[in-house]
Each structure stands twice: as C-alpha cells, then as structure tokens.
Short mmCIF file of C-alpha atoms in Angstrom, two decimals:
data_model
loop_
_atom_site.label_atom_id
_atom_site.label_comp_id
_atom_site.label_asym_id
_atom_site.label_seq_id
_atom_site.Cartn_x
_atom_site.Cartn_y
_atom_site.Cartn_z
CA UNK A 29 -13.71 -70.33 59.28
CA UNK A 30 -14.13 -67.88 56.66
CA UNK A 31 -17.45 -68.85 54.63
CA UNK A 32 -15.79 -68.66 51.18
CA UNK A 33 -13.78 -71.63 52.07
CA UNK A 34 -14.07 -75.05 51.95
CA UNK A 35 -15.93 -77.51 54.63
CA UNK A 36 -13.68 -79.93 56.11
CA UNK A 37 -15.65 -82.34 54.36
CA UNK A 38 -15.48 -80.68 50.35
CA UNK A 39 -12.64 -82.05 48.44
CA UNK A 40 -9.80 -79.04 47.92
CA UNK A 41 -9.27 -78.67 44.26
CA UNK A 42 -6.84 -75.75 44.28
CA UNK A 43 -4.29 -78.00 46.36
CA UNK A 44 -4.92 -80.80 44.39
CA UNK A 45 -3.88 -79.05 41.40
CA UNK A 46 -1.18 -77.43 42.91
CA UNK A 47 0.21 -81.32 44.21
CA UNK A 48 -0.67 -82.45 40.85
CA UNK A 49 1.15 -79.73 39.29
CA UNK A 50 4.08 -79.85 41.55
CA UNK A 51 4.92 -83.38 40.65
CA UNK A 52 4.04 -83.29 36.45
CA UNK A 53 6.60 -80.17 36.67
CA UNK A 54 9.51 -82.92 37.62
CA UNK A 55 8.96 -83.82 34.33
CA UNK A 56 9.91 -80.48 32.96
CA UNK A 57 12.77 -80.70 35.47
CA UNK A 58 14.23 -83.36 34.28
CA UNK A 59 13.95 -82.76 31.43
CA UNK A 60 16.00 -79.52 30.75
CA UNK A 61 19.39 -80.81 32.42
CA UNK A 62 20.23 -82.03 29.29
CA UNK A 63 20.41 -78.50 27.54
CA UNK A 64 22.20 -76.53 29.86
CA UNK A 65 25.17 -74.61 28.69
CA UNK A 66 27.91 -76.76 30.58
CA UNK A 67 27.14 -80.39 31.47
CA UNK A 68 25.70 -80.98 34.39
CA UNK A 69 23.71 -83.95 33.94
CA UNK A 70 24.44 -87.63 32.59
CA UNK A 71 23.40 -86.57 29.00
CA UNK A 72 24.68 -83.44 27.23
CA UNK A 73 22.93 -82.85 24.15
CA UNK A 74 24.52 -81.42 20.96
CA UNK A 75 22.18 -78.48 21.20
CA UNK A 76 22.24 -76.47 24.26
CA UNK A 77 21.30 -73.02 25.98
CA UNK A 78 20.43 -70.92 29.01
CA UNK A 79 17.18 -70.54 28.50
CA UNK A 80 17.06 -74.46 30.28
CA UNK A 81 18.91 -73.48 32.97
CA UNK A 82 16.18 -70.46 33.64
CA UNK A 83 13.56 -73.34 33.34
CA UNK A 84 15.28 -75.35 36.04
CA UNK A 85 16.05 -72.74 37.99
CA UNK A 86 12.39 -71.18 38.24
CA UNK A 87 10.61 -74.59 38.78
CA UNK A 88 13.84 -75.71 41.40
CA UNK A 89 12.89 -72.60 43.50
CA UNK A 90 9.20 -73.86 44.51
CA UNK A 91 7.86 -76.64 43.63
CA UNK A 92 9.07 -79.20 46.04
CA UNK A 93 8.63 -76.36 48.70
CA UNK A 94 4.98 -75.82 47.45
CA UNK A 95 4.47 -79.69 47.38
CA UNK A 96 5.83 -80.21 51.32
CA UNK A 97 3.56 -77.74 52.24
CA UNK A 98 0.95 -79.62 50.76
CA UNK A 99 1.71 -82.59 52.07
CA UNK A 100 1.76 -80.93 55.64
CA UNK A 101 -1.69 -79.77 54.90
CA UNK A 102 -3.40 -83.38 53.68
CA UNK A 103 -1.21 -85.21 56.90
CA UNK A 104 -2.84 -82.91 59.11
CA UNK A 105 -6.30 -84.01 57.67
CA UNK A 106 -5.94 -87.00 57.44
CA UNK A 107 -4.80 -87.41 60.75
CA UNK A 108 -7.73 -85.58 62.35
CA UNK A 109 -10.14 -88.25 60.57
CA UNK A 110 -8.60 -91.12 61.22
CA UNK A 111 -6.45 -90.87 63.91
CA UNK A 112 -2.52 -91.57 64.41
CA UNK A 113 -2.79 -95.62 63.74
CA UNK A 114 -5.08 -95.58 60.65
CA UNK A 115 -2.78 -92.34 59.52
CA UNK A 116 0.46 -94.96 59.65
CA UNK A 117 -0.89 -97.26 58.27
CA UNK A 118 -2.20 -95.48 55.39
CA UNK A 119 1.38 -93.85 54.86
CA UNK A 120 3.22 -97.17 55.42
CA UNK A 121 1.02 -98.47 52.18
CA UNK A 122 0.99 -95.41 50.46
CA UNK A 123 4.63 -93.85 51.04
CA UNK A 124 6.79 -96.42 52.62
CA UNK A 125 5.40 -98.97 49.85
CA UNK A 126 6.25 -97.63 46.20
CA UNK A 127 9.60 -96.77 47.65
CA UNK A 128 10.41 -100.30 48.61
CA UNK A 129 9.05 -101.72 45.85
CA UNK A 130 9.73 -99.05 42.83
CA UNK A 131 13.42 -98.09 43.50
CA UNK A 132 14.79 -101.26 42.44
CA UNK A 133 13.02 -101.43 38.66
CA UNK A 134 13.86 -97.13 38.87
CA UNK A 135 17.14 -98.09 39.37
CA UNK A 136 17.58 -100.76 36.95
CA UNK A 137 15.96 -98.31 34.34
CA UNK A 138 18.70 -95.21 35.13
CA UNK A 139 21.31 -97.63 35.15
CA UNK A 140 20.22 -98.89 31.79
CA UNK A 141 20.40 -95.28 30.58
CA UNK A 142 23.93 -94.89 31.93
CA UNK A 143 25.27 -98.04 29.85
CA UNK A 144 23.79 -97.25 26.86
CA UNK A 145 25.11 -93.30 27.38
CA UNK A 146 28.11 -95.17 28.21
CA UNK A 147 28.24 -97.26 24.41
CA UNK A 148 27.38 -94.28 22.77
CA UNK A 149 29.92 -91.84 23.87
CA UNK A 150 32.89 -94.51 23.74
CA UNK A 151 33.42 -94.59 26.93
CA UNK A 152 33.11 -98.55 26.90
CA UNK A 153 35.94 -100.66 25.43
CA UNK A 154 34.58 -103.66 23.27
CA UNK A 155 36.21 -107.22 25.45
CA UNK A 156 37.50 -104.56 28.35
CA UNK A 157 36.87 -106.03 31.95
CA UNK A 158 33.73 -103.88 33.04
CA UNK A 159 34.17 -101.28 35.58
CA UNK A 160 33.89 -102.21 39.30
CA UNK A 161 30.43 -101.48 40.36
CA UNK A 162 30.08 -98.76 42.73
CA UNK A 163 29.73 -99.29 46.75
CA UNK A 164 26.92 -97.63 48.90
CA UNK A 165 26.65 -97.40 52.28
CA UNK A 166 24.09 -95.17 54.41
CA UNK A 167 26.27 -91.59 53.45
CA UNK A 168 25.89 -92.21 49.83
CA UNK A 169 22.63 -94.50 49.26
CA UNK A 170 20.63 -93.18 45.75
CA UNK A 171 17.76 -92.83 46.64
CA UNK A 172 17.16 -91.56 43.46
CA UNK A 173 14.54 -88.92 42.36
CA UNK A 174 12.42 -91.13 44.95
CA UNK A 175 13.78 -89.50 47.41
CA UNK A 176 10.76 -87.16 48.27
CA UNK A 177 8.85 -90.36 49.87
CA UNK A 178 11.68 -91.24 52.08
CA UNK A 179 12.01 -87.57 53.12
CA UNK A 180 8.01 -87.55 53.85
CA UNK A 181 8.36 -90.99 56.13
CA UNK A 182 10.41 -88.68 58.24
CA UNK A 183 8.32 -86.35 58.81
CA UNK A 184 5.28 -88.15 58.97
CA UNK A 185 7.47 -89.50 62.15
CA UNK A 186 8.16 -86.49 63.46
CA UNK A 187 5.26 -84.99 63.16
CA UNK A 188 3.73 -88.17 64.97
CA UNK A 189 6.48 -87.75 67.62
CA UNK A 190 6.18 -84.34 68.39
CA UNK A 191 2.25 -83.97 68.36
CA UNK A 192 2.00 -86.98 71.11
CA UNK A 193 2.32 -84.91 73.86
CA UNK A 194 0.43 -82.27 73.16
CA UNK A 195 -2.82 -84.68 72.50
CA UNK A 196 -2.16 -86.43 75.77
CA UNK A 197 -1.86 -83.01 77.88
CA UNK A 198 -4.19 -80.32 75.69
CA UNK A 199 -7.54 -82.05 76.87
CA UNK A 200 -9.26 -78.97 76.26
CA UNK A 201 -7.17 -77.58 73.24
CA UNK A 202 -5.99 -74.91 75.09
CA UNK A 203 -2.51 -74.91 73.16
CA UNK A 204 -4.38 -76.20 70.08
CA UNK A 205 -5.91 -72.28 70.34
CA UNK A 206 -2.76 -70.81 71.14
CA UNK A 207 -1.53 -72.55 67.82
CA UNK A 208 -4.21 -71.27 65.91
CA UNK A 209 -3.43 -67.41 66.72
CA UNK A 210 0.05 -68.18 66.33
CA UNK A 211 -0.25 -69.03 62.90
CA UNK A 212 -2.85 -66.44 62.14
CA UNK A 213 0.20 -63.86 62.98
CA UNK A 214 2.80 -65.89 60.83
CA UNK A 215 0.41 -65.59 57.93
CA UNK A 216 0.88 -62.27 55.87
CA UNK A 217 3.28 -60.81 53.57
CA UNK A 218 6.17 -61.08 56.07
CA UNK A 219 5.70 -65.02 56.00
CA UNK A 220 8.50 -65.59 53.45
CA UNK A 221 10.93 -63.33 55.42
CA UNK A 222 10.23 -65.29 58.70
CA UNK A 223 10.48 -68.51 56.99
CA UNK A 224 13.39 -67.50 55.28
CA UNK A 225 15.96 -66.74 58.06
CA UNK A 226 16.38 -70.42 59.35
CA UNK A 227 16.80 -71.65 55.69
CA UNK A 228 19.14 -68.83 54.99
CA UNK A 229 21.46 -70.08 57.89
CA UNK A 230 21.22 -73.49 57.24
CA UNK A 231 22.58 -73.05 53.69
CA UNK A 232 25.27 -70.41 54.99
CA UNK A 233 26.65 -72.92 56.83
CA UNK A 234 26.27 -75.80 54.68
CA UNK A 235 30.07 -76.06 52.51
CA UNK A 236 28.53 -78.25 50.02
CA UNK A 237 25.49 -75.64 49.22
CA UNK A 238 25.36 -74.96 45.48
CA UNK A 239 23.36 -71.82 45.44
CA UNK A 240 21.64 -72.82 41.71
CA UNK A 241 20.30 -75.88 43.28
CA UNK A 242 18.26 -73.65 46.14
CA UNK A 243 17.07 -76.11 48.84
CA UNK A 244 19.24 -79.19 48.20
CA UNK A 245 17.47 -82.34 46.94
CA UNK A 246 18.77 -84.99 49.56
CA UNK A 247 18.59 -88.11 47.12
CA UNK A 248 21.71 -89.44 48.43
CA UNK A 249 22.54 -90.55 51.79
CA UNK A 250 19.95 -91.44 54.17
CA UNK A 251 20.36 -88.19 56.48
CA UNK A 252 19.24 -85.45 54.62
CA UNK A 253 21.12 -82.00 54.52
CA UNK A 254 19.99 -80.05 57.14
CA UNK A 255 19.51 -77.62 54.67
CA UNK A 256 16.72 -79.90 53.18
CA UNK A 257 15.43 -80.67 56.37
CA UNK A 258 15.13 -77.00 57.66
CA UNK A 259 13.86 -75.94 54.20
CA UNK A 260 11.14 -78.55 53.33
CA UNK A 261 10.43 -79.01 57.59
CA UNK A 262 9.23 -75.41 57.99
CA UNK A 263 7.42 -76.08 54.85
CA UNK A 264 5.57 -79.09 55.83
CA UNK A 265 5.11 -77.77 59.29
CA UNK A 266 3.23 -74.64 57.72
CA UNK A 267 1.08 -77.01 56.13
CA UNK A 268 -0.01 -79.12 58.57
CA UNK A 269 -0.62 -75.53 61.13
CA UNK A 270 -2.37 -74.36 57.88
CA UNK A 271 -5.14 -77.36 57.44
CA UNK A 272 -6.24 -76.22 61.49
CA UNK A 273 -6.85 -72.25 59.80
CA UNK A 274 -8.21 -73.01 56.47
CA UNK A 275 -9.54 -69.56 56.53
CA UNK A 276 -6.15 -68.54 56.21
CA UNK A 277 -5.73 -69.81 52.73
CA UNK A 278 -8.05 -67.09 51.66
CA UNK A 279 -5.37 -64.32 52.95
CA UNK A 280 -2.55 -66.58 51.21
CA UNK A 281 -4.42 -66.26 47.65
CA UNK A 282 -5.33 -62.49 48.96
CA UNK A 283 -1.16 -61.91 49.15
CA UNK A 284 -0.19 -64.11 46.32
CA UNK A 285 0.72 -61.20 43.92
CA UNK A 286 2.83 -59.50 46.33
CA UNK A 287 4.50 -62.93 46.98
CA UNK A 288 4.73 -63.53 43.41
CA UNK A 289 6.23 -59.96 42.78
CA UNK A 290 9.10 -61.08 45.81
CA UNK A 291 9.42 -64.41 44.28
CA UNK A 292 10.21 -63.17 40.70
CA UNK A 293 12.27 -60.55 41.76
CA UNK A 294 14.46 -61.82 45.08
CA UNK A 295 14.76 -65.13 41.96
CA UNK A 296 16.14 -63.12 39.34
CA UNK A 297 18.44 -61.65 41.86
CA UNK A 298 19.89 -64.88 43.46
CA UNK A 299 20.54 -66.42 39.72
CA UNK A 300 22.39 -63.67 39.12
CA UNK A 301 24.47 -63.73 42.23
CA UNK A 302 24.63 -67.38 41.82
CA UNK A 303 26.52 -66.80 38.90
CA UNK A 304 23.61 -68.72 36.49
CA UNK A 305 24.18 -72.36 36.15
CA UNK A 306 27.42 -72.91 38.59
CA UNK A 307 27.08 -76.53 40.16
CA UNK A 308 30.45 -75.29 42.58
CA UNK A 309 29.91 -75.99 46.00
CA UNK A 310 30.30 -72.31 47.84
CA UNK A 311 32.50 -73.58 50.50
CA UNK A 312 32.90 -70.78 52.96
CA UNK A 313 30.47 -69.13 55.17
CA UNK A 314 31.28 -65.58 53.30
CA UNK A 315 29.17 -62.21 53.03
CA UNK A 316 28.50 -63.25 49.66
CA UNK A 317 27.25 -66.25 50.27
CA UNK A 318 25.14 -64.88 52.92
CA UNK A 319 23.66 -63.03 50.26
CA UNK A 320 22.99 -65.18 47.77
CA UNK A 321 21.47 -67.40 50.74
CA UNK A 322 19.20 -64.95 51.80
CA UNK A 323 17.58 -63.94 48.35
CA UNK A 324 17.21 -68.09 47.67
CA UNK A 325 15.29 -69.12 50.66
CA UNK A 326 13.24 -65.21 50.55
CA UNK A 327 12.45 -66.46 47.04
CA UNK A 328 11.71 -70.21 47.91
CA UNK A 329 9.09 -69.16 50.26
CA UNK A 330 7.20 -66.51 48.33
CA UNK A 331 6.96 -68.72 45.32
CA UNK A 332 5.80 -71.21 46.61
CA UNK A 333 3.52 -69.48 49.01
CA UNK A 334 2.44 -67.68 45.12
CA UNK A 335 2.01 -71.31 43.36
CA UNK A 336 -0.22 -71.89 46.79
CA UNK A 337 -2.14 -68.49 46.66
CA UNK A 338 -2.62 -68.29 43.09
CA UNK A 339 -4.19 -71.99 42.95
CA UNK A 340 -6.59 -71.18 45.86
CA UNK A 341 -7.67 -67.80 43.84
CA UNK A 342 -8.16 -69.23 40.57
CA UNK A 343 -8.12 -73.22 40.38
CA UNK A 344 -10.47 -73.64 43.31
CA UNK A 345 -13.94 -75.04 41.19
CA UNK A 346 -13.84 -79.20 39.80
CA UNK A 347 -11.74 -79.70 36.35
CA UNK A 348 -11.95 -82.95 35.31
CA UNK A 349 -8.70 -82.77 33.53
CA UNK A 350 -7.40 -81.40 36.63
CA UNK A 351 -8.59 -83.93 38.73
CA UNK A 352 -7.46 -86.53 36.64
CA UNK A 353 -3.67 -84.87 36.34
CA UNK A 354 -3.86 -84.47 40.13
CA UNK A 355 -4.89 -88.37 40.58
CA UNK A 356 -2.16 -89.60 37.83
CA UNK A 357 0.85 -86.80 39.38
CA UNK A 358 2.53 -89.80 41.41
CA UNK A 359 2.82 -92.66 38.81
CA UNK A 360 4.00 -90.21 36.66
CA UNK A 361 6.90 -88.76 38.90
CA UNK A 362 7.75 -92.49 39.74
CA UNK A 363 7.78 -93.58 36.81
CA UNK A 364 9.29 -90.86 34.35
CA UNK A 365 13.01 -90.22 35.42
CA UNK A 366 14.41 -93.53 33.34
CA UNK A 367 12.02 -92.48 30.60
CA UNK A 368 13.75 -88.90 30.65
CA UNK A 369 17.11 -90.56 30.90
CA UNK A 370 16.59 -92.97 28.17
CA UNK A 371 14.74 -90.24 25.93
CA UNK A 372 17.80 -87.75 25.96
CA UNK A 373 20.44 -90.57 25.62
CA UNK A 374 18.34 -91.43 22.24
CA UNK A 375 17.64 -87.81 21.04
CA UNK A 376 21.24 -86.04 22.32
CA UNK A 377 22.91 -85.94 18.41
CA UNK A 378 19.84 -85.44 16.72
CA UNK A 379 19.17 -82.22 14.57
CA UNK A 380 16.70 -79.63 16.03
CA UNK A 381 16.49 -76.68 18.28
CA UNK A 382 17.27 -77.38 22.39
CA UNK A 383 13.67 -75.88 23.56
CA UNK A 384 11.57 -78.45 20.75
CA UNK A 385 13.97 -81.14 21.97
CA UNK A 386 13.39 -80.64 25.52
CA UNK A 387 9.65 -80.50 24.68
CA UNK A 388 9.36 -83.23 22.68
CA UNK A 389 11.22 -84.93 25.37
CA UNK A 390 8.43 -84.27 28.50
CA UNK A 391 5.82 -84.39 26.04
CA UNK A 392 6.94 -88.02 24.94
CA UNK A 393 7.23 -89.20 28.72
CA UNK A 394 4.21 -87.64 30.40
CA UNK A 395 2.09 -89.33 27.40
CA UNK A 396 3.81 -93.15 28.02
CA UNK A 397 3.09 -92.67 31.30
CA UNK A 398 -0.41 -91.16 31.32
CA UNK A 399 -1.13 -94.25 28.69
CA UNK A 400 0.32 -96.67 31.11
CA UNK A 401 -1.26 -95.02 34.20
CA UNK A 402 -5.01 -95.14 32.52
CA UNK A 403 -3.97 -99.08 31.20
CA UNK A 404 -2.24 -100.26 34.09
CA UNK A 405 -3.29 -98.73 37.32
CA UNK A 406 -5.79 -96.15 37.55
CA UNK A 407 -8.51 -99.36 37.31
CA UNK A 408 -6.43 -101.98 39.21
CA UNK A 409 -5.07 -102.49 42.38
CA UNK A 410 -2.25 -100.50 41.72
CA UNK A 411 -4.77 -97.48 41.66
CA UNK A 412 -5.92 -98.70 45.01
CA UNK A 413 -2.58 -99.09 46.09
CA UNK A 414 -1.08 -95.21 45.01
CA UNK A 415 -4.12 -93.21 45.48
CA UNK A 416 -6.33 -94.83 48.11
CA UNK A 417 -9.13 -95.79 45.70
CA UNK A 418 -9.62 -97.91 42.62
CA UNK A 419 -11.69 -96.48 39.83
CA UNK A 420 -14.26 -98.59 37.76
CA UNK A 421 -13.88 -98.77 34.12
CA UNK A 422 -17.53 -97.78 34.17
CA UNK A 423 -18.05 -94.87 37.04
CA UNK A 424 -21.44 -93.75 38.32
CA UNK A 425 -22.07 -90.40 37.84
CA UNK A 426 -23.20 -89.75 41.29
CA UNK A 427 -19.81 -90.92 42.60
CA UNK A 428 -17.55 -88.21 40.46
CA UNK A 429 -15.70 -85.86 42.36
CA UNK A 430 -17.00 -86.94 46.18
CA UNK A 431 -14.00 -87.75 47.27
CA UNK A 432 -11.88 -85.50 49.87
CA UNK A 433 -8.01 -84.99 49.02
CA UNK A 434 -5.52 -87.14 51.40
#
C-alpha cells in the first residue's frame, strides 16, 4: 500500500465528499428539468433554456456512476470488518429501511405536486369525476427517485452471492492475489475504454435507450434495464476490487486530468450526436446509435473516474463543512424531490430569468432540508438510523472526525 494513502483504519475524506457530493448534486438535477427547452418534466416553467439541459446532461453523465463506485468501495470495507451477517444487517437497517418506510410519504408528496400542477394548468374540471388512479404491477412500480437503494439491495446480494465461494475455497487468498494484479492492470488511462465496451452494447441493444439520459435511471419496474445494471454493476464492482488496492486510488487522482480531458470531450461529443435534449427512444440497433453509445458510456466512465481522481488529489484533508454535507447527503436526496416538485409548480409563471429560478429553486430545498436534517435527525434516532451514529447536541472534541466512512 502506497504510504501516501490512507490506513484501513483513517476515515476517507475525498470519498466522502465525493458520496456527499454525488447525492446534494440530485438536487441540482432535479432541479433544472423544469427549464429545458421542450417539456420533459411534470412542470414547464414560463422561462426556459439550454443552458439546463447542459446542466443535466453534465451531472447525468457521472454522478450516479461515481456514487456506485463508491458504494462498491465502503461495501467492500465494511464487509472485511464485520463480516457478511453484521454487513446485512447493517444494509437491511440502513438501505432496505428508508426505502420501506420513506417511499410512501415521497410518494404522497410528488403526488401532491401533480394535483396541484394539475389545478393550476386546468387540467382538472371543478365537480368532474376524478381520473381513475393508475395501476402498478412489478413492470411499472415507481420506485421513484428512491430507486438508487433498491438498486444497491441488489447488489449488496450479488455481491454476497458471488463472493461465497471464493471465501469458502481461497483459504490462502490465492485468487484474492490474483484479483489484486488483475485490477492493478485494469487501472490506468485505458480504464474508461475497457469499462466502456459492455455499457456501450448494452445500450445498443436496448430500443428504449434515450441517449440524453446516458445510463438509464431504473426507477420504474422492479428489474432494472440491463443497461443500468451493466452500467452501475461494473461500477460498483470497481469499487469494491478498488477498497482491496487502495494504493490504486493514488494512480486514479494521478490520471484524473487525462480522464477529465476524455470526459469533457467524448461528453460534448455524445450531446451533440444525441441531438441535445431528445427524450426519443433510439429504437434500432443502427451505426449511429452505436456511436452515440460508445462516446456515452467512454464519457460515463472517465467522469466519473475524474469526480473520483480529482477528490482523492485535492479533497483528501478533514472539512468540517464537508463532513457535515457528506453526513446530511442522504436525508437530503430522500427528502428533496417533492420539495423540487412542489417548488417549481409554485415558481413556474413567476417573472425572472430560468438560471436564478432554477437556483433559487435548489437553494430553497437543500436549506429546508439541511434545517430539518440538523432539527430532526442528525441528534435523534433517525441520525442513528441513516448514518450509523447519533450525534450529541454537545460533542466532545476528542470524538470529532474518528469515525471511518461505511
């Protein structure tokens, strides 16, 4: 292990931040579908532009990569300190949990949005019988922008499922090792190119792929695209290889401008070919789609192995304002799509420019839910619950910053 890396034991700040990060962008996210040039999104405001769909677009390409990846890393260390039944069981609380018991009062709060959306554009006759609500079955479930944690229960599985046999037959880590130089020769500036081929296919053959969506968000159904599987898998999987070779995040952040310079460039290229904003599926498995396929996933992969390199370069010391956007990241992203929702539907005919609207829209909803996340949970159980740990309205200084990321 490379000596200007972390112990196993120190607490990784640069991921952290990068987790953090990934999930406060969905904020952002959101929060720009109302401005795009053609509607695309429940609200269309009066005052709209490209520059949102660039926003979407250039957070879309790797942020939910970057956070999989992540998440691969933390499962694999986790796993190695407390073994495969205290690992469940911590994910079954932590994961399986705020999905059971947040998507109903999500729900209620998008569907709010809709009716009131609904009122406002006319859409609802005064004494008319109300529409028929809608029918779901497993092929069409919303899971909402909760999604993510129903995605990561899978592969918490799988990655429980496939790593059994090799801990009952590698006694003497024999594999493990083979592993370990295996994914010392994956890592280098030919890592998004490798990763990049199986995604590329995947989406080729997918006839419901929108190219300006990238890597498909599966928050309907409960089987994910396999584009989304393939995509965020190989992701996840190079995370948890990653946390055995942490020495390896030093050659990440020593690539991350070239990865960045791919990532901007093989981005800029794909929008184009995507034809900007276009939400029409590309239906046939074409040369042109091949092409736009290729440049998304070579993209996905370098920017997000960018967001990972850059963080480990330059975000790798204790921030307490870091830390504490890193610990408050997942009530926020549960929490903040109604907000968004609601937030647009109120703003949408108001006067003003689209980017001080769409500002003053994630603005508004990070700070209600940073307010409700100091209030309501960071000191109660609900603290305990999210983030493993409850913190004391009055903290001993010896105690700050101790902890190690899961």
């Amino acid at each position: 292990m490379s000596s200007s890396m972390p112990a196993p034991t120190e607490r990784l700040h640069s991921l952290d931040a990068l987790r953090g990060g990934a999930l406060l962008l969905g904020v952002v996210l959101h929060a720009s579908l109302a401005f795009f040039p053609e509607q695309t999104w429940i609200v269309a405001d009066n005052s709209r532009s490209i520059g949102a769909a660039w926003i979407f677009f250039a957070i879309h390409l790797f942020r939910m990569t970057a956070f999989f990846m992540i998440s691969g890393l933390f499962a694999h260390m986790m796993l190695a300190r407390r073994g495969w039944v205290g690992f469940a069981r911590d994910r079954l609380i932590r994961i399986v949990g705020p999905l059971a018991a947040f998507w109903t009062p999500v729900m209620a709060g998008i569907i709010t949005a809709l009716v009131w959306n609904a009122h406002i554009q006319g859409w609802v006759t005064p004494g008319a019988e109300p529409p028929p609500p809608p029918s779901y079955d497993w092929t069409n479930f919303p899971l909402t922008h909760l999604w993510f944690l129903y995605v990561l229960a899978l592969f918490y599985t799988a990655m429980l499922v496939l790593r059994f046999p090799f801990a009952v037959l590698d006694r003497s880590g024999a594999w493990g090792r083979i592993v370990d130089r295996l994914t010392g020769i994956l890592i280098g500036p030919w890592t998004p190119a490798i990763l990049a081929a199986p995604l590329a296919v995947a989406c080729w053959l997918d006839p419901a792929w929108i190219a300006f969506f990238a890597v498909p968000t599966p928050d309907e159904g409960l089987v994910p695209d396999t584009a989304a599987l393939v995509g965020f898998g190989l992701a996840f999987g190079l995370g948890f290889l990653l946390d055995r070779r942490r020495d390896l995040l030093t050659r990440i952040a020593y690539w991350s401008p070239v990865f960045l310079g791919v990532g901007f460039g093989t981005g800029v290229t794909a929008y184009i070919l995507a034809g900007g904003p276009d939400i029409t599926p590309m239906v046939e498995p074409t040369m042109a789609k091949a092409l736009v396929a290729g440049f998304i996933a070579l993209s996905v992969y370098a920017s997000a192995l960018a967001a990972m390199g850059l963080c480990v370069r330059f975000l790798s010391g204790h921030s307490p304002v870091r830390r504490y956007l890193a610990d408050s990241s997942y009530w926020v992203y549960i929490l903040h799509l109604p907000l968004v929702m609601l937030a647009q539907v109120w703003i949408q005919a108001w006067p003003g420019a689209w980017w001080l609207k769409m500002a003053g829209v994630s603005l508004g909803v990070l700070a209600v839910c940073l307010v409700s996340y100091e209030l309501a949970v960071r000191h109660s159980f609900l603290g305990r619950w999210l983030n493993g740990r409850r913190i004391p309205w009055r903290r001993p200084p010896s105690e700050a910053g101790t902890e190690r990321s899961e």
